[in-house]
Coordinates of C-alpha atoms and ligand atoms in Angstrom, one line a residue:
M48 CA -0.2 0.0 0.0
P49 CA 1.2 3.5 -1.0
H50 CA 1.9 5.8 2.3
A51 CA 1.3 9.3 2.9
T52 CA -0.7 10.1 0.0
F53 CA -2.7 12.5 1.7
Q54 CA -1.1 15.0 4.1
H55 CA -3.3 15.4 7.3
K56 CA -3.3 18.9 8.5
T57 CA -2.6 19.1 12.3
T58 CA -5.7 20.2 14.1
W59 CA -6.9 20.2 17.6
W60 CA -9.5 17.7 17.2
K61 CA -6.9 15.2 15.8
E62 CA -4.3 15.5 18.6
G63 CA -6.6 16.5 21.6
I64 CA -7.2 13.5 24.1
V65 CA -11.0 13.3 24.6
Y66 CA -12.2 12.2 28.0
Q67 CA -15.9 11.1 28.2
V68 CA -17.9 12.0 31.4
Y69 CA -21.2 10.2 32.3
P70 CA -22.9 12.7 34.3
A71 CA -25.1 10.4 36.5
S72 CA -21.8 8.4 37.9
F73 CA -19.1 11.1 37.8
K74 CA -19.4 13.0 41.1
D75 CA -22.5 13.9 43.2
S76 CA -22.3 17.6 44.8
N77 CA -25.6 17.8 46.6
G78 CA -26.1 14.6 48.3
D79 CA -29.0 12.9 46.2
G80 CA -26.7 10.1 45.1
I81 CA -26.7 11.3 41.5
G82 CA -23.8 13.0 39.7
D83 CA -24.5 16.4 38.5
I84 CA -22.8 19.2 36.7
P85 CA -21.5 21.1 39.8
G86 CA -19.6 17.8 40.5
I87 CA -18.3 17.8 37.1
I88 CA -17.0 21.2 37.5
S89 CA -15.4 20.3 40.9
K90 CA -13.3 17.8 39.0
L91 CA -12.3 19.9 35.9
D92 CA -8.7 20.3 37.3
Y93 CA -8.3 16.6 37.8
I94 CA -9.5 16.1 34.4
R95 CA -7.0 18.6 32.9
D96 CA -4.1 17.4 34.8
I97 CA -4.6 13.6 33.3
G98 CA -3.5 15.4 30.1
V99 CA -7.2 15.9 28.6
D100 CA -7.8 18.7 25.8
I101 CA -11.4 17.8 25.2
I102 CA -14.5 16.8 27.5
W103 CA -17.2 14.8 26.1
V104 CA -20.3 15.0 28.3
S105 CA -22.8 12.2 27.8
P106 CA -26.5 13.7 27.6
H107 CA -27.3 16.1 30.3
F108 CA -30.6 17.2 28.8
K109 CA -34.1 17.3 30.2
S110 CA -35.1 13.5 30.0
P111 CA -37.4 11.0 31.8
Q112 CA -34.2 8.8 31.6
V113 CA -35.7 5.7 30.2
D114 CA -32.4 5.4 28.5
M115 CA -30.2 7.5 30.8
G116 CA -30.8 10.6 28.9
Y117 CA -30.4 9.4 25.5
D118 CA -34.2 9.7 25.3
I119 CA -34.3 13.7 25.5
S120 CA -37.7 15.5 26.1
D121 CA -36.3 19.1 25.8
F122 CA -32.9 19.8 23.8
E123 CA -32.8 23.2 25.2
D124 CA -32.9 22.4 29.0
I125 CA -31.1 20.3 31.7
H126 CA -32.0 17.2 33.6
E127 CA -33.3 18.6 36.8
P128 CA -30.9 16.2 39.1
Y129 CA -28.0 17.5 37.2
G130 CA -28.5 21.1 37.4
T131 CA -29.6 24.3 35.5
L132 CA -29.0 25.9 32.0
E133 CA -26.7 28.2 34.2
D134 CA -24.8 25.3 35.6
C135 CA -24.2 24.2 32.1
E136 CA -23.2 27.4 30.8
R137 CA -20.8 27.7 33.8
L138 CA -19.5 24.3 32.9
I139 CA -18.7 25.4 29.4
R140 CA -17.1 28.6 30.7
E141 CA -14.8 26.7 33.4
T142 CA -13.7 24.0 30.7
H143 CA -12.6 26.8 28.6
K144 CA -10.9 28.7 31.3
R145 CA -8.8 25.7 31.7
G146 CA -7.7 25.4 28.0
M147 CA -10.0 22.6 27.4
K148 CA -12.7 22.1 25.0
I149 CA -16.0 20.7 25.6
I150 CA -18.5 18.5 23.3
F151 CA -22.0 17.5 23.9
D152 CA -23.7 14.2 22.8
L153 CA -26.2 15.0 19.9
V154 CA -29.0 12.3 20.1
I155 CA -31.3 13.3 17.2
N156 CA -32.3 9.8 15.8
H157 CA -35.2 10.0 18.2
T158 CA -36.6 11.8 21.1
S159 CA -38.2 11.0 24.4
D160 CA -41.9 10.0 24.3
Q161 CA -42.2 12.9 26.7
H162 CA -40.7 15.6 24.3
S163 CA -43.5 18.1 23.4
W164 CA -43.2 17.3 19.6
F165 CA -44.0 13.7 20.4
L166 CA -46.8 14.7 22.7
E167 CA -48.2 16.8 20.0
S168 CA -47.8 14.3 17.3
R169 CA -49.6 11.8 19.2
S170 CA -52.6 14.0 20.2
S171 CA -54.2 13.5 16.8
K172 CA -54.0 12.1 13.2
D173 CA -54.2 15.6 11.7
N174 CA -51.8 17.3 14.3
P175 CA -49.3 19.3 12.2
K176 CA -46.6 17.4 13.9
R177 CA -48.1 14.0 13.1
D178 CA -45.5 13.3 10.4
W179 CA -42.4 14.4 12.5
Y180 CA -42.6 10.4 13.7
F181 CA -43.5 7.2 12.1
W182 CA -47.2 6.5 12.7
R183 CA -48.4 3.6 10.9
A184 CA -51.9 1.9 10.8
P185 CA -52.1 -1.8 11.9
K186 CA -52.3 -4.6 9.5
F187 CA -54.7 -7.5 10.0
D188 CA -54.2 -11.2 9.6
E189 CA -56.8 -13.5 8.0
H190 CA -58.6 -13.9 11.4
G191 CA -58.9 -10.2 11.8
N192 CA -56.1 -9.9 14.5
R193 CA -54.4 -6.7 14.8
C194 CA -50.6 -7.0 13.6
R195 CA -47.7 -4.8 13.6
P196 CA -46.9 -2.8 10.3
N197 CA -43.6 -4.8 9.8
N198 CA -41.6 -7.5 11.5
W199 CA -38.7 -5.2 12.9
R200 CA -37.2 -5.8 16.3
S201 CA -35.8 -2.9 18.2
Q202 CA -32.4 -2.7 19.8
F203 CA -33.9 -2.9 23.5
T204 CA -37.4 -4.4 23.2
K205 CA -38.8 -7.1 21.1
P206 CA -40.8 -5.2 18.4
A207 CA -39.9 -2.0 17.1
W208 CA -43.6 -0.9 17.3
T209 CA -45.8 0.4 20.1
W210 CA -49.4 0.5 19.8
D211 CA -50.9 3.8 20.8
P212 CA -54.8 3.3 21.7
L213 CA -55.5 7.0 21.4
T214 CA -55.2 7.2 17.7
E215 CA -55.2 3.5 17.0
E216 CA -52.0 3.3 15.4
Y217 CA -48.3 2.2 16.0
Y218 CA -45.4 4.3 16.1
L219 CA -41.7 3.2 15.4
H220 CA -38.8 3.0 17.8
V221 CA -35.5 1.4 17.0
Y222 CA -34.7 1.6 20.5
A223 CA -36.9 1.6 23.7
S224 CA -40.6 2.3 23.4
G225 CA -39.9 5.6 25.3
Q226 CA -37.5 6.7 22.1
P227 CA -39.8 7.2 19.0
D228 CA -37.9 7.5 16.0
L229 CA -37.9 11.2 14.3
N230 CA -39.0 11.3 10.7
W231 CA -36.2 12.9 9.0
E232 CA -38.0 12.9 5.7
N233 CA -40.1 15.6 7.1
E234 CA -38.2 18.7 6.4
E235 CA -40.0 20.9 8.8
C236 CA -39.0 18.5 11.5
R237 CA -35.3 18.4 10.2
R238 CA -35.2 22.4 10.5
A239 CA -36.7 22.2 14.4
I240 CA -34.1 19.5 15.1
Y241 CA -31.1 21.8 13.8
E242 CA -32.6 24.8 15.5
S243 CA -33.2 23.2 19.0
A244 CA -30.6 20.5 19.3
I245 CA -27.5 22.0 17.4
R246 CA -27.7 25.8 16.8
F247 CA -29.1 26.3 20.5
W248 CA -25.8 24.7 21.9
L249 CA -23.4 26.4 19.1
K250 CA -24.6 29.9 20.2
R251 CA -23.5 28.7 24.0
G252 CA -20.0 28.2 23.0
V253 CA -19.9 24.3 22.6
D254 CA -17.0 23.0 20.6
G255 CA -18.7 20.3 18.9
F256 CA -20.5 16.9 19.2
R257 CA -20.7 13.5 19.6
I258 CA -23.4 12.4 17.3
D259 CA -25.5 9.6 18.7
T260 CA -26.2 6.6 16.3
V261 CA -25.1 8.8 13.3
N262 CA -26.5 6.3 10.6
K263 CA -30.0 5.5 11.4
Y264 CA -31.9 8.7 10.3
S265 CA -32.6 7.6 6.8
K266 CA -34.8 4.2 7.0
V267 CA -35.4 2.0 3.8
P268 CA -38.5 3.7 1.8
G269 CA -41.8 2.2 2.6
L270 CA -40.4 0.2 5.8
P271 CA -40.2 -3.3 4.5
D272 CA -40.1 -6.4 6.7
A273 CA -36.6 -7.4 7.4
P274 CA -35.3 -10.7 5.9
I275 CA -36.2 -13.7 8.1
T276 CA -33.3 -15.0 9.9
E277 CA -34.6 -16.6 13.0
P278 CA -38.0 -18.1 11.7
Q279 CA -39.1 -19.1 15.3
E280 CA -39.2 -15.5 16.4
A281 CA -42.1 -13.1 15.9
T282 CA -39.7 -10.2 15.2
Q283 CA -36.5 -10.1 13.2
V284 CA -33.3 -8.3 13.4
A285 CA -33.8 -5.2 11.0
V286 CA -30.6 -3.2 11.4
C287 CA -30.3 -3.4 7.3
R288 CA -33.6 -1.7 7.2
Y289 CA -32.7 1.3 9.3
T290 CA -29.0 1.7 9.0
N291 CA -27.2 3.8 6.3
G292 CA -30.4 4.4 4.4
P293 CA -30.9 6.4 1.0
R294 CA -30.9 9.9 2.3
I295 CA -28.5 9.5 5.3
H296 CA -25.8 11.6 3.4
E297 CA -28.0 14.4 2.3
Y298 CA -29.0 14.8 6.0
L299 CA -25.4 14.9 7.1
K300 CA -24.6 17.5 4.5
E301 CA -27.1 19.9 6.0
I302 CA -25.7 19.6 9.4
K303 CA -22.3 20.1 7.9
D304 CA -23.5 23.3 6.3
I305 CA -24.6 24.6 9.8
L306 CA -21.4 23.7 11.4
S307 CA -19.4 25.1 8.8
G308 CA -19.3 28.4 10.4
F309 CA -17.8 27.2 13.7
D310 CA -14.5 25.6 14.7
V311 CA -16.2 22.6 16.0
M312 CA -15.5 19.0 15.9
T313 CA -17.9 16.2 15.0
V314 CA -17.6 12.4 16.0
G315 CA -20.3 10.1 14.7
E316 CA -21.3 6.9 16.4
L317 CA -21.2 4.6 13.6
P318 CA -22.7 1.1 14.3
N319 CA -23.2 -1.8 12.1
T320 CA -20.9 -0.3 9.5
P321 CA -18.0 -2.6 9.1
D322 CA -17.4 -1.9 5.2
S323 CA -14.7 0.7 4.7
N324 CA -16.1 2.2 1.6
E325 CA -19.4 2.9 3.5
V326 CA -17.3 4.2 6.3
L327 CA -15.4 6.8 3.8
Q328 CA -18.7 8.3 2.7
Y329 CA -19.0 9.8 6.1
I330 CA -15.6 10.7 6.9
S331 CA -13.6 11.6 4.0
A332 CA -12.3 15.0 4.1
R333 CA -13.7 15.6 0.6
S334 CA -17.3 14.7 1.5
G335 CA -16.6 16.6 4.9
E336 CA -19.7 15.2 6.6
L337 CA -18.0 14.2 10.0
N338 CA -14.3 14.6 11.3
M339 CA -14.5 10.9 12.3
V340 CA -16.4 8.1 13.6
L341 CA -16.4 5.5 16.6
N342 CA -16.3 2.2 14.8
F343 CA -17.7 -0.7 16.8
D344 CA -15.4 -3.7 15.4
T345 CA -13.3 -4.0 18.7
V346 CA -16.1 -3.3 21.3
N347 CA -18.4 -5.8 19.6
L348 CA -15.9 -8.6 20.0
G349 CA -17.5 -11.4 22.0
Q350 CA -21.1 -10.3 21.0
T351 CA -23.4 -11.8 18.4
P352 CA -24.5 -9.1 15.8
G353 CA -28.1 -8.5 16.7
N354 CA -27.8 -10.3 20.2
R355 CA -25.5 -8.7 22.4
F356 CA -25.9 -11.1 25.3
L357 CA -25.4 -14.3 23.4
P358 CA -21.4 -15.1 23.7
Q359 CA -19.1 -15.4 20.6
P360 CA -15.6 -16.7 21.2
F361 CA -12.7 -14.5 20.4
D362 CA -9.0 -14.4 20.9
N363 CA -6.0 -12.0 21.0
L364 CA -5.6 -12.4 17.2
D365 CA -9.2 -11.0 16.6
F366 CA -8.4 -8.3 19.3
K367 CA -5.3 -7.2 17.5
N368 CA -7.1 -7.4 14.0
Q369 CA -10.2 -5.4 15.0
L370 CA -8.3 -2.8 17.0
T371 CA -5.8 -2.0 14.2
K372 CA -8.3 -2.2 11.6
W373 CA -8.7 1.6 11.0
Q374 CA -5.0 2.5 11.6
T375 CA -4.0 2.5 8.1
L376 CA -7.0 4.9 7.1
P377 CA -5.4 8.2 7.4
A378 CA -2.1 7.1 5.6
E379 CA -4.3 5.5 2.7
T380 CA -7.1 8.1 2.4
D381 CA -8.1 11.6 3.1
A382 CA -10.1 10.1 6.3
W383 CA -9.1 10.7 10.0
T384 CA -9.5 8.0 12.5
T385 CA -10.2 7.4 16.4
V386 CA -8.9 5.1 18.9
F387 CA -10.9 3.8 22.0
L388 CA -11.7 0.8 24.0
E389 CA -14.2 1.9 26.3
N390 CA -17.4 4.1 26.5
H391 CA -20.8 4.2 28.6
D392 CA -22.2 1.3 26.3
Q393 CA -19.3 -1.4 27.3
G394 CA -17.9 -3.2 29.8
R395 CA -14.4 -2.1 31.2
S396 CA -11.6 -3.0 28.8
I397 CA -9.4 -4.7 31.3
S398 CA -12.0 -7.3 32.1
R399 CA -13.2 -7.8 28.5
F400 CA -9.7 -8.0 26.7
A401 CA -6.9 -8.4 29.3
S402 CA -7.3 -9.7 32.9
D403 CA -9.0 -8.0 35.9
L404 CA -7.4 -10.5 38.4
P405 CA -5.7 -8.7 41.3
A406 CA -2.4 -10.2 40.2
Y407 CA -2.5 -8.6 36.7
R408 CA -5.1 -5.9 36.4
Q409 CA -2.4 -3.1 37.0
S410 CA -0.3 -4.4 34.2
A411 CA -3.1 -5.2 32.1
A412 CA -4.4 -1.6 32.6
K413 CA -0.8 -0.1 31.6
M414 CA -0.5 -2.2 28.7
L415 CA -3.6 -1.3 27.1
A416 CA -2.8 2.2 27.9
T417 CA 0.7 1.7 26.0
I418 CA -1.1 0.5 22.9
L419 CA -3.9 3.1 22.9
A420 CA -1.6 6.0 23.7
T421 CA 0.6 5.1 20.7
M422 CA -1.8 4.5 18.0
T423 CA -2.8 6.6 15.2
G424 CA -5.9 8.9 15.4
T425 CA -8.0 10.7 18.0
L426 CA -7.9 9.0 21.4
F427 CA -10.8 8.6 23.6
L428 CA -10.8 7.7 27.2
Y429 CA -13.8 7.0 29.2
Q430 CA -14.0 8.1 33.2
G431 CA -12.4 5.6 35.2
Q432 CA -10.1 4.1 32.4
E433 CA -7.5 6.2 33.7
I434 CA -7.4 4.4 37.0
G435 CA -8.1 0.8 35.7
M436 CA -11.6 0.4 36.6
V437 CA -13.1 -3.2 36.2
N438 CA -16.4 -4.8 35.6
A439 CA -18.7 -5.4 38.4
P440 CA -17.9 -9.0 40.1
E441 CA -19.6 -12.1 39.3
S442 CA -21.5 -12.0 42.6
W443 CA -23.7 -9.2 41.5
S444 CA -27.1 -10.0 41.6
P445 CA -29.2 -9.3 38.5
D446 CA -31.1 -6.5 40.4
E447 CA -28.0 -4.4 40.5
Y448 CA -28.3 -4.0 36.7
K449 CA -30.2 -1.0 35.8
C450 CA -29.7 -0.3 32.1
V451 CA -32.9 -0.6 30.0
R452 CA -31.3 -3.0 27.7
S453 CA -30.0 -5.4 30.7
V454 CA -33.3 -5.0 32.4
N455 CA -35.4 -6.1 29.3
Y456 CA -33.2 -8.7 28.4
F457 CA -33.1 -10.4 31.9
R458 CA -36.9 -10.0 32.0
D459 CA -37.5 -11.6 28.7
I460 CA -34.9 -14.6 29.6
C461 CA -37.1 -15.4 32.9
A462 CA -40.5 -15.0 31.1
R463 CA -39.3 -17.2 28.0
S464 CA -37.5 -19.8 30.4
R465 CA -40.4 -19.7 33.1
N466 CA -37.9 -18.9 35.5
N467 CA -35.7 -21.9 34.7
S468 CA -32.7 -21.6 37.3
G469 CA -30.4 -22.8 34.8
S470 CA -31.3 -20.1 32.0
I471 CA -31.1 -17.5 34.7
E472 CA -27.8 -18.2 35.7
Q473 CA -26.7 -18.0 32.3
A474 CA -28.2 -14.8 31.7
R475 CA -26.6 -13.5 34.7
R476 CA -23.3 -14.7 33.7
N477 CA -24.0 -12.8 30.2
L478 CA -25.0 -9.7 32.1
Q479 CA -21.6 -9.9 34.1
R480 CA -19.6 -10.1 30.7
V481 CA -21.3 -7.6 28.5
A482 CA -23.8 -5.3 30.2
R483 CA -23.5 -1.7 29.7
D484 CA -23.9 -1.3 33.4
H485 CA -20.2 -2.0 34.1
A486 CA -19.3 1.4 32.8
R487 CA -22.1 3.2 34.6
V488 CA -21.2 2.4 38.3
P489 CA -19.9 5.6 40.4
M490 CA -16.5 6.9 39.6
Q491 CA -14.1 5.6 42.4
W492 CA -12.6 8.7 43.9
D493 CA -11.2 7.3 47.1
A494 CA -11.6 4.2 49.5
T495 CA -14.2 5.6 51.7
H496 CA -17.9 4.0 51.9
N497 CA -19.1 5.6 48.7
A498 CA -16.0 6.0 47.0
G499 CA -16.1 9.8 47.3
F500 CA -18.9 9.8 44.7
C501 CA -21.2 10.8 47.1
D502 CA -21.7 11.3 50.9
E503 CA -21.2 8.5 52.9
D504 CA -24.7 8.3 54.3
V505 CA -26.4 8.7 50.9
Q506 CA -27.6 5.8 48.7
P507 CA -25.9 6.2 45.4
W508 CA -28.1 5.6 42.3
M509 CA -26.2 2.4 41.4
S510 CA -24.0 0.4 43.7
V511 CA -20.4 1.4 44.3
L512 CA -18.1 -1.5 43.4
D513 CA -16.3 -2.9 46.5
V514 CA -13.1 -3.1 44.7
H515 CA -13.1 0.8 44.8
R516 CA -11.1 0.3 48.0
E517 CA -8.2 -1.0 46.0
I518 CA -8.9 1.0 42.8
N519 CA -9.4 4.6 43.3
V520 CA -8.0 8.2 42.3
A521 CA -6.9 9.2 45.8
D522 CA -4.6 6.2 46.1
Q523 CA -2.9 6.6 42.7
I524 CA -2.9 10.3 42.2
N525 CA 0.4 10.9 43.7
T526 CA 1.9 7.5 43.5
K527 CA 4.5 6.5 41.3
G528 CA 3.9 3.6 39.2
S529 CA 0.4 3.8 39.6
V530 CA -2.1 3.3 36.7
L531 CA -3.1 6.7 36.7
S532 CA 0.5 8.2 36.9
Y533 CA 1.2 5.7 34.0
W534 CA -1.6 7.3 31.7
R535 CA -0.4 10.7 32.6
S536 CA 3.2 10.1 31.4
I537 CA 2.3 8.2 28.4
L538 CA -0.4 11.0 27.2
A539 CA 2.6 13.5 27.7
L540 CA 4.7 11.3 25.5
R541 CA 1.9 11.0 22.9
K542 CA 1.8 15.0 22.8
N543 CA 5.5 15.3 22.8
Y544 CA 5.8 13.0 19.9
A545 CA 2.5 13.8 18.3
S546 CA 3.8 13.6 14.7
L547 CA 4.8 10.0 15.5
F548 CA 1.9 8.6 17.5
V549 CA -1.0 10.8 16.7
Y550 CA -0.2 11.5 13.0
G551 CA 2.3 8.8 12.4
S552 CA 1.9 5.9 9.8
F553 CA 0.9 2.6 11.4
V554 CA 2.7 -0.7 10.4
A555 CA 1.6 -3.8 11.9
I556 CA 4.3 -6.6 12.7
E557 CA 3.3 -10.1 12.4
Q558 CA 4.2 -11.9 15.7
E559 CA 2.6 -14.8 17.5
R560 CA -1.0 -14.6 18.7
N561 CA -0.5 -13.0 22.2
L562 CA 2.0 -10.6 21.2
M563 CA 0.9 -7.1 19.7
S564 CA 3.7 -5.3 17.9
F565 CA 3.8 -2.5 15.6
L566 CA 5.8 0.2 14.3
K567 CA 4.8 4.0 14.1
I568 CA 6.8 5.9 11.5
D569 CA 7.0 9.9 11.3
E570 CA 6.9 10.4 7.5
R571 CA 8.5 13.8 7.7
T572 CA 11.6 13.1 10.1
G573 CA 12.0 9.6 9.4
A574 CA 11.5 8.9 13.2
K575 CA 10.4 5.6 14.2
S576 CA 9.0 3.7 17.3
L577 CA 8.4 0.3 18.1
I578 CA 5.6 -0.9 20.5
V579 CA 5.6 -4.3 21.8
A580 CA 2.7 -5.7 24.2
N581 CA 2.2 -8.9 25.9
L582 CA -1.5 -9.7 25.6
S583 CA -1.4 -12.6 27.8
R584 CA -0.6 -14.3 31.3
E585 CA 2.4 -16.2 29.9
T586 CA 5.8 -14.7 29.6
L587 CA 6.9 -14.0 26.0
Q588 CA 10.0 -13.8 23.9
F589 CA 10.0 -11.3 21.0
T590 CA 12.5 -10.2 18.6
H591 CA 13.4 -6.7 17.6
P592 CA 12.6 -6.1 13.9
D593 CA 15.4 -5.1 11.6
G594 CA 17.0 -1.8 12.6
F595 CA 15.7 -1.9 15.9
A596 CA 18.6 -3.9 17.5
S597 CA 20.9 -1.1 17.0
E598 CA 22.6 1.2 19.5
E599 CA 20.3 4.3 18.1
T600 CA 17.5 2.6 19.7
Q601 CA 16.0 4.2 22.9
F602 CA 13.7 2.9 25.5
L603 CA 11.0 5.5 25.8
I604 CA 8.3 4.1 28.5
G605 CA 7.4 0.4 29.7
T606 CA 5.0 -0.7 32.0
H607 CA 7.5 -2.8 34.0
S608 CA 10.9 -1.1 33.6
N609 CA 12.4 2.1 33.0
D610 CA 15.5 2.8 31.4
A611 CA 17.6 2.8 34.3
E612 CA 17.0 -0.9 34.8
P613 CA 18.8 -3.5 32.3
E614 CA 15.4 -5.3 31.9
W615 CA 14.4 -3.1 28.9
Q616 CA 17.3 -4.5 26.8
Q617 CA 16.1 -8.1 27.1
Q618 CA 13.6 -9.4 24.6
V619 CA 11.6 -11.1 27.1
L620 CA 8.0 -9.8 28.3
A621 CA 6.4 -10.5 31.5
P622 CA 2.9 -11.3 31.5
F623 CA 1.0 -8.0 30.2
E624 CA 4.1 -6.2 29.8
A625 CA 4.3 -3.5 27.1
R626 CA 7.1 -1.3 26.0
V627 CA 7.9 1.5 23.6
Y628 CA 11.2 2.0 22.0
I629 CA 12.1 5.0 19.7
Q630 CA 14.7 6.1 17.1
Q631 CA 15.0 9.6 16.4
G632 CA 14.9 10.4 12.6
Ligands
GLC809 C1 -26.2 5.0 21.4 C2 -25.9 5.4 22.9 C3 -26.6 4.5 23.7 C4 -28.0 4.7 23.5 C5 -28.5 4.6 22.0 C6 -29.9 5.4 21.8 O1 -25.9 3.8 21.1 O2 -24.4 5.5 23.1 O3 -26.2 4.8 25.0 O4 -28.8 3.8 24.3 O5 -27.6 5.3 21.2 O6 -29.9 6.7 21.8
CA810 CA1 -26.5 15.3 42.9

């Protein structure tokens, strides 16, 4: 493959390190057990000191919280327990004061069923906003039984349609029934979205958006049935009917036009799109629709498409292949890429891709940090990742899980199996593996009863993990060798060597399954870096590739040793050890 055909300009949103905050679980400031905006403000110095440049806040808008704020009932107001509009404006100001940028979540595939638009739409068939959502008359079978308009399954509930007795029609929801899909075909509706969800916040100084589920606004016209892949089921996985539809790029170009007058960034969440030609339509610099996207290839490992909780085996080879799948994009095309392993929809990366056993988890956290911080593209961290937070334990009972997806899944298994204990046990194990809840437990600030997330006599909205006594910010912040210190050091190096790590070309080096190894090359200066990481619990040998065995090779950073110690010269890696070598150009 030819290299460096496109010269990527340096930009703040390419080299900026993004840190995602989940408002409900970050920091409670007023003793109600729910995180809030003043809580976030109180931790801005902490975030900055990690080396973060851009904060992404998950939805903090007014919402009945069916899906933790991804069901918005007013784009122009704040969820009351999180604070006020003034608090939010202060958050923007205080972030800027510290030299950081701030982006918000733009959730515009659907609204809450409590949004005034939907309440109006629902009120009568001839309401002017009726067409802003997908309303359809029922079908009837040969016995005269009422049936849904098509066979689509939603992501969170079984059918994607809910019956509304008021006007005797169904409405469509690709997610929960409290999240009716907006009808983007309706131009007036689109204009209202742009005004309320986008311009309102641009005027208030937000630096861009993480765009929720960016490829679902255009559905296949006529909403045809999905192909039958599970004949025994009443509904079918319908992703192909509502993803990357025919008008999606037209809509995104409209959004691009609105944003073009501002120095803002966009990152789209792009599920179910493994094909690079399709991805490029969203992010090529020529099309200019989005600056970059978050691909799902790595975080979907271990999950069955269309059925998240059904386990799929995978190994370290799959992990390496998926994690590096988009690494050569910037060298080969005019598009930019992203790097991440965690967000609010995924279990913790140490638990999923390495080991969260006490003997290994520190090394595992640093090893994954080493890989991520040396990869090409914009780097996204999720709160708690910087201290090596892990999944909730196996001992957690199913009622600890609060996420709508987890709750619906567990309820469905109990109902179908008529409370069969084997099925219930299996479902519990599946939740422990891949539930979204693992990312949503309170942030672990210290070793006190509620981990410093809220006052000790308050019941937090989700249980604090017991392991917070061993994994918390207070213990790590001034401790040499802690996971947090390691992240700070390696992020500083990433910035120092931005043309190598952020912008440099990526070249994978074939190694055995459990060894991840790659080169980064600064095409301008010729500087090179070699990264080696042991993804396993075994001790591994590796060999320096040509040119890296020489005297000019320096040791830059490693999980286990420093350049004052002789180990770095030996080509042996301890379990979950990783190292970075460098050769100046
Ligand atoms: C995205 C969000 C997720 C949410 C869904 C529906 O996938 O990341 O949390 O449930 O969209 O808005
Ligand atoms: Ca609070």
